[in-house]
XYZ file of C-alpha atoms in Angstrom:
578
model
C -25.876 -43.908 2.829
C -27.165 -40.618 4.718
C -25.017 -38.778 7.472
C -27.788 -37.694 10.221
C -26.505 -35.343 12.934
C -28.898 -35.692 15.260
C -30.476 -38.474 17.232
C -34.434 -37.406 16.411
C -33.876 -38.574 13.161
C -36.600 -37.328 10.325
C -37.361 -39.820 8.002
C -39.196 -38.999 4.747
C -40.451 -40.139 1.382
C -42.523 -38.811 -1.653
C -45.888 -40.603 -1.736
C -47.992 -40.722 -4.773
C -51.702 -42.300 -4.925
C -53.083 -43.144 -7.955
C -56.371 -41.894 -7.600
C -54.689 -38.686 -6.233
C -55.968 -38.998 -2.427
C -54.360 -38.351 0.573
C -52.203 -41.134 2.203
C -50.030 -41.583 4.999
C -46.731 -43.865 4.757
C -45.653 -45.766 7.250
C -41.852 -45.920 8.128
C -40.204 -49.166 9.369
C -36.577 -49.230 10.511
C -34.506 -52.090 10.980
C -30.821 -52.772 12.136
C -28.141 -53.974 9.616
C -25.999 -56.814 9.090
C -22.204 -56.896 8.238
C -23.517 -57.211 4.490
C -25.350 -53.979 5.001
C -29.096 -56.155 4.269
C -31.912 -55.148 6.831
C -31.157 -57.672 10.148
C -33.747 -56.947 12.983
C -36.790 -54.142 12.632
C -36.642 -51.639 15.418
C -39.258 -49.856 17.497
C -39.485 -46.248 16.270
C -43.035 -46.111 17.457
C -44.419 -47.381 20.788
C -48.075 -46.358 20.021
C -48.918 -49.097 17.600
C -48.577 -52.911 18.193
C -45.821 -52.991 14.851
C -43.372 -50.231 16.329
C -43.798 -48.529 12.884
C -43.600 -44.684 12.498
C -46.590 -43.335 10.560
C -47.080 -39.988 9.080
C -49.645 -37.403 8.834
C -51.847 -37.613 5.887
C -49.982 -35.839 2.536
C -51.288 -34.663 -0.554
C -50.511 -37.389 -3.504
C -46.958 -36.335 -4.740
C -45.867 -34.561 -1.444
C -43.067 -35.969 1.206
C -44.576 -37.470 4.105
C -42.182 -37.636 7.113
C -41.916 -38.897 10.418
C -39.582 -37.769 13.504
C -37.906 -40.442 15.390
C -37.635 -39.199 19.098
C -34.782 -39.356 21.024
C -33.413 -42.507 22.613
C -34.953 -44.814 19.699
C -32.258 -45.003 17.907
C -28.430 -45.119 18.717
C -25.401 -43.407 17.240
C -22.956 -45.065 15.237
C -25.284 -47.696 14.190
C -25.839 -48.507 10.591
C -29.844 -48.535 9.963
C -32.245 -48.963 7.018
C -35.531 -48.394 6.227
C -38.243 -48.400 3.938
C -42.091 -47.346 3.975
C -45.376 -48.237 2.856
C -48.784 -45.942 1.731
C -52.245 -45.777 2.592
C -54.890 -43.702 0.770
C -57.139 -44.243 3.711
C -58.813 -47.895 2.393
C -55.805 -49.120 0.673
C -52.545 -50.399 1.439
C -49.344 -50.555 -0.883
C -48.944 -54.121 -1.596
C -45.081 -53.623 -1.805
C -42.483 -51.323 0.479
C -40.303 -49.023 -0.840
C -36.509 -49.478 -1.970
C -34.255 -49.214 1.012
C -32.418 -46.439 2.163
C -29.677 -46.510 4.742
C -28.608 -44.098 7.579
C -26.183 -43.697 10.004
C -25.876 -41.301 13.124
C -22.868 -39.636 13.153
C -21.596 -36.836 15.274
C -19.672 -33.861 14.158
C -16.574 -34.898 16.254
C -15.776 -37.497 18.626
C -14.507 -37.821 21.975
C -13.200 -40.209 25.038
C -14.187 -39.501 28.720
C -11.736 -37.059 30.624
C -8.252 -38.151 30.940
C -6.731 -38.515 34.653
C -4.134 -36.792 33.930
C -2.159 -34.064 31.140
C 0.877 -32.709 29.842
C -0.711 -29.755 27.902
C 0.179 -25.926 29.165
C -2.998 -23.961 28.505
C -0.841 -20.855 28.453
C 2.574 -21.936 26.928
C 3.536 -19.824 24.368
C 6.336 -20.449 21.827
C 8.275 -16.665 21.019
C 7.490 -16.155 17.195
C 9.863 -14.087 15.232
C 8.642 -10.182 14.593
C 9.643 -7.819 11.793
C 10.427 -3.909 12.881
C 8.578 -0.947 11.217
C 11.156 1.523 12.598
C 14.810 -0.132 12.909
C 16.534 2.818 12.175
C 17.771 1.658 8.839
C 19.964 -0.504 10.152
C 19.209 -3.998 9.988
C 21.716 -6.883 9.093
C 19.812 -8.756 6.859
C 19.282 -5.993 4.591
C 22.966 -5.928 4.501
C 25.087 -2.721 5.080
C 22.951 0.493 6.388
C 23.826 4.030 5.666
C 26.563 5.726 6.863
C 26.587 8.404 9.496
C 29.268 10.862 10.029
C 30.786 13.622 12.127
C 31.642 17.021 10.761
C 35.271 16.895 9.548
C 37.557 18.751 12.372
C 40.673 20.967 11.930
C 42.563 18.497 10.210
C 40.066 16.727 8.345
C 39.383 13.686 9.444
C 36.462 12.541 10.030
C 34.461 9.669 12.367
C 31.629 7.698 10.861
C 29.468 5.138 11.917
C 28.043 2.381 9.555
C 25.882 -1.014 10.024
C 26.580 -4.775 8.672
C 26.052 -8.147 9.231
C 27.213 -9.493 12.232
C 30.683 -10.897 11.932
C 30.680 -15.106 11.274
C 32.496 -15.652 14.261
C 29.293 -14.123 16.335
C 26.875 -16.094 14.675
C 26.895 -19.472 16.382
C 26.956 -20.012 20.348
C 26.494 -22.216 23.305
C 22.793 -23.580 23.839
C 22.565 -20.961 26.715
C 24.648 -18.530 28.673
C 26.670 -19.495 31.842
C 25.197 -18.691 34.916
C 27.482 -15.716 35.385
C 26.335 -14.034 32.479
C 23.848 -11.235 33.118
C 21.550 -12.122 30.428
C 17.805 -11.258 31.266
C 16.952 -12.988 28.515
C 18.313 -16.106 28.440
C 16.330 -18.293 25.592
C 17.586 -15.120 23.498
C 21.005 -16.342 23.811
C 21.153 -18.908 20.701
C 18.392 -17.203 18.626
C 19.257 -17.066 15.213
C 21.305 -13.760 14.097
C 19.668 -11.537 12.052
C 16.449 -12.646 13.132
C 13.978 -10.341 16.191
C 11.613 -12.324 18.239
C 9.434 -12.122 21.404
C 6.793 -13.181 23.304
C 4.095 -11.271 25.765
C 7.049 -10.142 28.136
C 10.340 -10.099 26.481
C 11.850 -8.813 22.894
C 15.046 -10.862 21.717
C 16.473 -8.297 18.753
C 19.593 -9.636 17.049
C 18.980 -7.992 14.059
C 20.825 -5.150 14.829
C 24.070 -6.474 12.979
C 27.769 -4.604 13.654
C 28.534 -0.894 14.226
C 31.709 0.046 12.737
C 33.117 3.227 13.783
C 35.474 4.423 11.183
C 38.340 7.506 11.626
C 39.479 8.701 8.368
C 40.566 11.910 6.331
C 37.605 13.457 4.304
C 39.448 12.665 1.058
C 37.672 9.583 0.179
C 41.342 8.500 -1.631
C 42.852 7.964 1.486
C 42.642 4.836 3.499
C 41.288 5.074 7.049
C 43.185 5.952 9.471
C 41.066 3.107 11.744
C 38.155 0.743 12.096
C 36.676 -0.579 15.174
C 33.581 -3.005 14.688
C 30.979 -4.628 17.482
C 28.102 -6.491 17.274
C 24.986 -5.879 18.925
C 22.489 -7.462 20.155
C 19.230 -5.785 22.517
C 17.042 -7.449 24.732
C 13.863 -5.909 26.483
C 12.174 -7.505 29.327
C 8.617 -6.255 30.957
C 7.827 -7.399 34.288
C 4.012 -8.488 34.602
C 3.680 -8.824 38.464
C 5.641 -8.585 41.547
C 6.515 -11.821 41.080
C 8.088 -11.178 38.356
C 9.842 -8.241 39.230
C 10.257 -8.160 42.944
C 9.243 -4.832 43.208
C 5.792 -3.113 43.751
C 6.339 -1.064 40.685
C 5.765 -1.935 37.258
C 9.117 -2.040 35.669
C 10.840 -3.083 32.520
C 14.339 -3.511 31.884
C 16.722 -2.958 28.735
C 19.926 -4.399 27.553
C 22.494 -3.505 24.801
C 25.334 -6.295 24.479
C 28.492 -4.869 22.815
C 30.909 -7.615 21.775
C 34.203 -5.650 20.265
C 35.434 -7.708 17.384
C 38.277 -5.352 16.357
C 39.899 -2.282 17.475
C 42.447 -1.002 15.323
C 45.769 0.307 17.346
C 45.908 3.755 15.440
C 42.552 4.366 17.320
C 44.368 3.741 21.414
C 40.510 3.049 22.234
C 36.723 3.408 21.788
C 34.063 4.784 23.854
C 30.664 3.974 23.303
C 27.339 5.233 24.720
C 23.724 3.873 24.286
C 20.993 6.440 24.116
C 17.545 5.357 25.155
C 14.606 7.376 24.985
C 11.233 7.303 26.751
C 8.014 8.758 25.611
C 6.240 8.364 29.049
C 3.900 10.292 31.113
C 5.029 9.243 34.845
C 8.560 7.049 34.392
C 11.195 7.148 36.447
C 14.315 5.826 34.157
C 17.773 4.744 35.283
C 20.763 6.200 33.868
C 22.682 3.790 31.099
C 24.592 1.645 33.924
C 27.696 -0.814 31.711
C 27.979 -4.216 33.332
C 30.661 -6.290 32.636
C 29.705 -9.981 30.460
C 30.441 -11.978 33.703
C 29.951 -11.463 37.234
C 27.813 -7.979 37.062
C 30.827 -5.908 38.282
C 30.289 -2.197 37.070
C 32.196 -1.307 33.568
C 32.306 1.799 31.740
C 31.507 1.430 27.967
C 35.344 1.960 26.757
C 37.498 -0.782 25.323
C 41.179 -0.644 24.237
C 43.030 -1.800 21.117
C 43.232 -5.763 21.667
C 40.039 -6.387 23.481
C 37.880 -8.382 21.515
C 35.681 -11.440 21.659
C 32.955 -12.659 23.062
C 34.937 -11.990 26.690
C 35.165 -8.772 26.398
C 32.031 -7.898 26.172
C 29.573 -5.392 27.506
C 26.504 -4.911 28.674
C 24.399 -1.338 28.962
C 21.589 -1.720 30.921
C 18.692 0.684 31.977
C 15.635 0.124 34.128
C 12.605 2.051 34.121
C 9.456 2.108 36.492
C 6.276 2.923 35.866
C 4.825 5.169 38.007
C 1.179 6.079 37.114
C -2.232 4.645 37.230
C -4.819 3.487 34.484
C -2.870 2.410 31.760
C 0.322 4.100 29.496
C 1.482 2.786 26.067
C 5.093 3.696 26.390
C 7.332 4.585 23.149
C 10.827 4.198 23.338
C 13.777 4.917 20.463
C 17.534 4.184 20.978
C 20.977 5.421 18.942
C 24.827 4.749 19.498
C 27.211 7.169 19.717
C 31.121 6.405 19.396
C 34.349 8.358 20.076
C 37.441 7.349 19.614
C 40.778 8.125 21.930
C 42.808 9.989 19.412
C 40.063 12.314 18.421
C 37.677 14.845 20.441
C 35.166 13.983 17.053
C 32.013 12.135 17.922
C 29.250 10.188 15.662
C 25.696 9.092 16.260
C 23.721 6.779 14.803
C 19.804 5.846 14.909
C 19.174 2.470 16.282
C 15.514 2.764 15.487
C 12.300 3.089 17.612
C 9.825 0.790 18.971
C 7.609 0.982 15.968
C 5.520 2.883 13.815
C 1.312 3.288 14.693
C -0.721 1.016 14.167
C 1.598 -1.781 15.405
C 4.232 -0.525 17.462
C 5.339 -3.488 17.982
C 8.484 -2.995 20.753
C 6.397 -0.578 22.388
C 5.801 -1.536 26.083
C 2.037 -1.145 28.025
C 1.955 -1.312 31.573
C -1.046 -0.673 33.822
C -2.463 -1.273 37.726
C -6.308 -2.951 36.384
C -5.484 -5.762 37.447
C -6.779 -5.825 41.170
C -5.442 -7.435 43.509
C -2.331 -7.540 41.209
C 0.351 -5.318 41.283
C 0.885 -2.893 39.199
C 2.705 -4.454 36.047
C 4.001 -4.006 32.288
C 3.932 -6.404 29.030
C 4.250 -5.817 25.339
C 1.249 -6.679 23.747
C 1.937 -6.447 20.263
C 2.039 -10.351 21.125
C -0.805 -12.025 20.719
C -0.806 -14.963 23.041
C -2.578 -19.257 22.294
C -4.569 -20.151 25.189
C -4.677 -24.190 24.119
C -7.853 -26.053 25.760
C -6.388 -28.827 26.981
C -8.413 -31.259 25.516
C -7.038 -34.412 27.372
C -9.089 -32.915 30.370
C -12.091 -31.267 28.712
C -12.664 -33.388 25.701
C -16.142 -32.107 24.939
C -15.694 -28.772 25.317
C -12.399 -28.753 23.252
C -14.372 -30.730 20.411
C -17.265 -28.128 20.894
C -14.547 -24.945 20.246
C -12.918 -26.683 17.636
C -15.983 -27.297 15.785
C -17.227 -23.992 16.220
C -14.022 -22.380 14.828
C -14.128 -24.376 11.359
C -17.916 -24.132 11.279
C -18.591 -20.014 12.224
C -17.895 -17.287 9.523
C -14.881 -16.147 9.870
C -13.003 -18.891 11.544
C -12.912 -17.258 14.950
C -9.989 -17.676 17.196
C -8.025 -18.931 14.208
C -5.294 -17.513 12.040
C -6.230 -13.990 10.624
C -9.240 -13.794 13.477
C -8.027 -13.591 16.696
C -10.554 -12.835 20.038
C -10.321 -9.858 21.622
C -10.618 -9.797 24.892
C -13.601 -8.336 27.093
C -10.888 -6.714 30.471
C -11.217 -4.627 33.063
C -11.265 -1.260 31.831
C -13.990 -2.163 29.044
C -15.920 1.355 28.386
C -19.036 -0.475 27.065
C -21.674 -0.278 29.916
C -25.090 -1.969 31.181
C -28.298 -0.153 29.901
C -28.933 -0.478 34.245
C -29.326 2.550 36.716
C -26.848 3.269 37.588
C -24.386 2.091 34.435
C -21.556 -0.333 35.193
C -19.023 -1.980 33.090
C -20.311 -5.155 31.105
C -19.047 -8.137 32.098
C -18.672 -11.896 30.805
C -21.967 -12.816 32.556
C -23.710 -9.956 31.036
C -23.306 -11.549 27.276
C -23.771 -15.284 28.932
C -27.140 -14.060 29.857
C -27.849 -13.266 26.783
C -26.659 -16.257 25.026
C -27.685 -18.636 28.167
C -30.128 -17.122 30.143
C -31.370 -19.360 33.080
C -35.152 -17.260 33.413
C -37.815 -15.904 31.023
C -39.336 -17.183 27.731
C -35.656 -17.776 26.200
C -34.396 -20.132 29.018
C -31.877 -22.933 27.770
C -32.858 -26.019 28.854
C -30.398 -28.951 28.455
C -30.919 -31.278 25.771
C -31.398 -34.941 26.972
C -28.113 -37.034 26.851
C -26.749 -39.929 28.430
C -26.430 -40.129 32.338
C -22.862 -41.270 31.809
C -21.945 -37.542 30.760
C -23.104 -35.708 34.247
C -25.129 -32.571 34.161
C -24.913 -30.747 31.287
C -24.856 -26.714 31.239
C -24.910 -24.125 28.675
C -21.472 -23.156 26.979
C -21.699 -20.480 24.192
C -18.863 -19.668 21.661
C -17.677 -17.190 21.006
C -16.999 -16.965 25.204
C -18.410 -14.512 27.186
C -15.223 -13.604 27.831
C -14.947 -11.942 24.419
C -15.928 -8.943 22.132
C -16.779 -11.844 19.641
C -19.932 -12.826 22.192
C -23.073 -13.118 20.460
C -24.388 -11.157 23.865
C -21.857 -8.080 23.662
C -23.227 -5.099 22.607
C -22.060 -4.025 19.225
C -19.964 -7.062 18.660
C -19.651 -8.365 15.019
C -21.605 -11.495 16.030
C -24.491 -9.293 18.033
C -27.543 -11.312 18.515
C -31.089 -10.861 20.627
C -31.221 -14.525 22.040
C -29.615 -17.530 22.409
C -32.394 -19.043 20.021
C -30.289 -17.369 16.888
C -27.272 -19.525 17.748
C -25.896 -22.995 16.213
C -27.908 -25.254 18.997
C -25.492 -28.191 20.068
C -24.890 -31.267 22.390
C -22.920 -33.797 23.542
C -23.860 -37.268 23.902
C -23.348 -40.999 24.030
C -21.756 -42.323 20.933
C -20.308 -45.346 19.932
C -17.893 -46.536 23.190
C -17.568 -42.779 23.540
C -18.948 -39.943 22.853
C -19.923 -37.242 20.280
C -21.325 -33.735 19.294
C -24.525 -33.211 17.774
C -26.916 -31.222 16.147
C -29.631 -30.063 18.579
C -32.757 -29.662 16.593
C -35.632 -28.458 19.104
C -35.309 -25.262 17.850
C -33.720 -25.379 14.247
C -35.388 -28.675 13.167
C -32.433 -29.100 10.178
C -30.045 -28.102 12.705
C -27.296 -25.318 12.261
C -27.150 -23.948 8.698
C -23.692 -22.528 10.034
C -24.412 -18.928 9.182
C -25.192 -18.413 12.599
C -22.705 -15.864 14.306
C -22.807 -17.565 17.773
C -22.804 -21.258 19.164
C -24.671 -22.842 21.883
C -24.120 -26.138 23.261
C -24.969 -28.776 26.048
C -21.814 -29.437 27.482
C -20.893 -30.967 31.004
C -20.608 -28.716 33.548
C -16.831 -29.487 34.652
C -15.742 -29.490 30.640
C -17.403 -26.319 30.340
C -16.311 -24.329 33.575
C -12.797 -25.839 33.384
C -12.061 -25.337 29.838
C -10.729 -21.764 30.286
C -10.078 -21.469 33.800
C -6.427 -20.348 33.202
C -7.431 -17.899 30.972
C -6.489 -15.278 31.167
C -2.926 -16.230 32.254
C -1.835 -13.339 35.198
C 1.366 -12.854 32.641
C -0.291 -11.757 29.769
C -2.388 -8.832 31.876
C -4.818 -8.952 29.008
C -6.349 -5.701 28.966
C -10.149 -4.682 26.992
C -9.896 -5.806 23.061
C -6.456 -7.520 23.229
C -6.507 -10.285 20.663
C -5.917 -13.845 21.719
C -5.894 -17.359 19.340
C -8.098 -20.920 21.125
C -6.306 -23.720 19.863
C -7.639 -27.297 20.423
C -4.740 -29.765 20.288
C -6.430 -32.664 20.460
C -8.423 -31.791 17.298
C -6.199 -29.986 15.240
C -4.521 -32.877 13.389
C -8.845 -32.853 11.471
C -8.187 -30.931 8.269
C -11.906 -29.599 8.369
C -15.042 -30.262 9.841
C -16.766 -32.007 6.876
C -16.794 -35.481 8.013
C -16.274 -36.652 11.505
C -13.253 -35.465 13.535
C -12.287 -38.330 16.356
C -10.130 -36.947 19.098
C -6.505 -37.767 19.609
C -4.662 -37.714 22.763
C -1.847 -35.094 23.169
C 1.378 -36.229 25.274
């Protein structure tokens, strides 16, 4: 049986006349029963009294064909057909051999949903991997060790890195309200691991500093051993909102958990060094906070304190203070003394990554009008999910587009990048201005000249229909931005879709006024008849004010209600999410 995508159905045959003239076949279609045998003929043809489609005349041994128009026949019926010649004088005394058909869209879906439990802008923290840790990561196992010149009597104090102690490893599912954590959902992260998300880093890779006093003559034993574990948190601020303050700002933690102090050693003093490559920050001094309650501490802790209750928390702020936009570097070490001992030891706690990632590296910027000022980390590269109980056709359209385009776009290795605020690509007009999203919509879906879209005809029970392209406008991967990889002249050179009545629901299909065989799928660009509330509301949360998306940032679609479809080969039905 043939898969047709499209409504106008062509129907062809090879006709062959014996005496070589040209003929002309006629087409009849008829309905099927449950046994798949022909059941009822069907009007494809109102201009003759039979209903029967007939061809031009063909050469003997060519394919004659006739196009069905739309609204003869319906989607997701079962049809056959066969035809008939005639040379002009003669007819074929006998039809054809039947062939069967069925209309089927590319994917399927319901009518809106009232109502929906999908977050367009959720986003799950994924786990990261440092370029620059400073050597000094626990699952590597022990780092290097630093040490102090030897003093007058030849000892020594050295700093190395290990795993954190077992007794750190597993915690309550969050921290108690009097804990001044700004990172909460960091709390119970796995050690070892570093995550984050658009706003906050959660590093708990950083393992246990052991600062170790002991002669120079690596015979002897040391003379003592005090180990912590670590554990760093950064948080950006996007908006005031956020922040409370009418400053971009982003805030740093170091936790210090002591897990032993030997007595030989009377105490330990520990600072945390954090440096900021910044053009116009104003940074706080390192302020200690005690685990509970906030009071002021001092970074010291005696023989005997240990546990998770005598911890410590460093914190610094820092404010951003310029305009445009600043990338802003930062790199951190520990330095330990010990109370019997003037020595002091520092080790390199690592950076916030090497070019081109940089991954802890925090961006903060005032574009976004009438926004405050605000800061994120965009080494993250948020999911906008189309929530596809709501917008059924347009999710279908995206997700269709995405397994059907070159490239995949929006999907795993191919994120979108963004089209923001402080784009430097301009409008050929006088005077130059900054493109925008409607600039490459007009050139996808422009509403005047030769080009204009017009809607494909569908079924009233779908509203009005309106243009949608894909890649969005919203996106360097428009087929209207300039010098995009999917650049095209018109609209015309896109995959031409719509939706439409199918079945009890409804479907996507091949639009074939311009490309009669419909899309070959090497087209760089989609267009499709989608209605107007799908298509407007589909990604009106994006993008989210949190992620301050800035020109080229990268961003993944997802479709949830489609993603459970392996591929786009056969028909994908829609499945409600929640």
């Amino acid at each position: 049986m043939w898969n047709v995508v499209a409504p106008e159905v062509v129907l062809k045959n090879t006709v062959t006349d014996a005496d070589g003239d040209a003929s002309t076949l006629s087409f009849e279609v008829w309905t099927t029963d449950a046994s798949g045998n022909a059941k009822a003929r069907v009007s494809i043809d109102s201009t003759n009294q039979y209903g029967v489609g007939v061809s031009k005349p063909v050469a003997s041994g060519a394919t004659a064909s006739f196009a069905v128009a739309y609204g003869k026949l319906t989607p997701g019926v079962t049809y056959t057909f066969h035809t008939s010649g005639f040379d002009g004088s003669l007819y074929e005394t006998t039809w054809s051999p039947w062939a069967k058909f069925r209309i089927n869209p590319y994917v399927t879906f319901p009518a809106p949903q009232a109502s929906s439990t999908i977050d367009p802008v959720a986003q799950t923290e994924q786990e990261i991997f440092r370029s620059a840790p400073g050597g000094n990561l626990a699952r590597t196992g022990a780092g290097k060790q630093n040490c102090s010149p030897a003093d007058a009597q030849g000892r020594t104090l050295c700093i190395s890195f290990s795993p954190p102690a077992k007794s750190a490893i597993k915690r309550a599912a969050a921290p108690s309200a009097d804990v001044n954590d700004i990172l909460p959902w960091c709390f119970n992260k796995t050690y070892g691991h570093d995550y984050m998300n658009r706003t906050d880093a959660c590093l708990r890779d950083l393992g246990s500093a052991n600062l170790i006093f002991a002669s120079t003559d690596p015979a002897d034993p040391p003379l003592g051993i005090a180990s912590f574990n670590l554990e760093q948190r950064i948080k950006a601020y996007p908006n005031k909102a956020a922040s409370g303050s009418d400053f971009a700002e982003f805030d740093q933690q170091l936790f210090v958990t002591p897990t032993h102090i030997d007595a030989a050693l009377l105490g330990v003093n520990l600072a945390w060094n954090v440096g900021t490559v910044c053009k116009a920050c104003d940074v706080s001094n390192v302020q200690w906070k005690t685990y509970r309650g906030n009071a002021n501490d001092d970074g010291r802790w005696s023989s005997g304190e240990e546990g998770e209750e005598a911890t410590q928390i460093a914190n610094v702020q820092t404010k951003w203070l310029g305009t445009g936009k600043e990338t802003i570097g930062l790199n951190w070490s520990l330095s330990g003394q010990v109370d019997v001992s003037d020595l002091k030891v520092t080790a390199d706690l690592g950076s916030s990554g090497t070019a081109p990632n940089r991954e802890l590296a925090v961006r903060c910027d005032d574009y976004l009008k009438p926004s405050t000022p605000g800061c994120v980390l965009p080494f993250f590269t948020p999911s906008y999910a189309v929530d596809t109980n709501l917008y059924p056709a347009a999710g279908a359209y995206y997700w269709l587009m995405q397994h059907k385009m070159p490239g995949f776009p929006g999907t795993g290795d191919a994120p979108l990048h963004y089209l923001g605020p402080d784009t430097t690509v301009m409008t050929s007009t006088t005077p130059p201005r900054p493109w925008t999203s409607s600039d490459s919509r007009n050139v996808v879906c422009p509403t005047a000249g030769a080009n204009k879209w017009t809607a494909h005809a569908s079924d009233a029970a779908l509203g009005a229909q309106s243009c949608d392209e894909f890649a969005m406008g919203s996106t360097h991967e428009s087929g209207g931005f300039p010098g995009g990889p999917n650049k095209v002249t018109s609209g015309d050179q896109c995959s031409q879709l719509f939706s439409d009545k199918s079945g009890s629901g409804f479907g996507v299909f091949a639009d074939t006024r311009k490309a009669t065989a419909g899309p070959t799928w090497k087209e760089k660009c989609g267009r499709a008849a989608i209605p107007l509330a799908q298509n407007t509301g589909a990604f009106h949360e994006l993008p989210a004010p949190s992620w301050r998306m800035l020109d080229n940032d990268p961003f993944y679609v997802s479709n949830p209600g489609f993603e459970h479809c392996t591929n786009a080969n056969t028909t994908c039905a829609w499945k409600k999410i929640g």
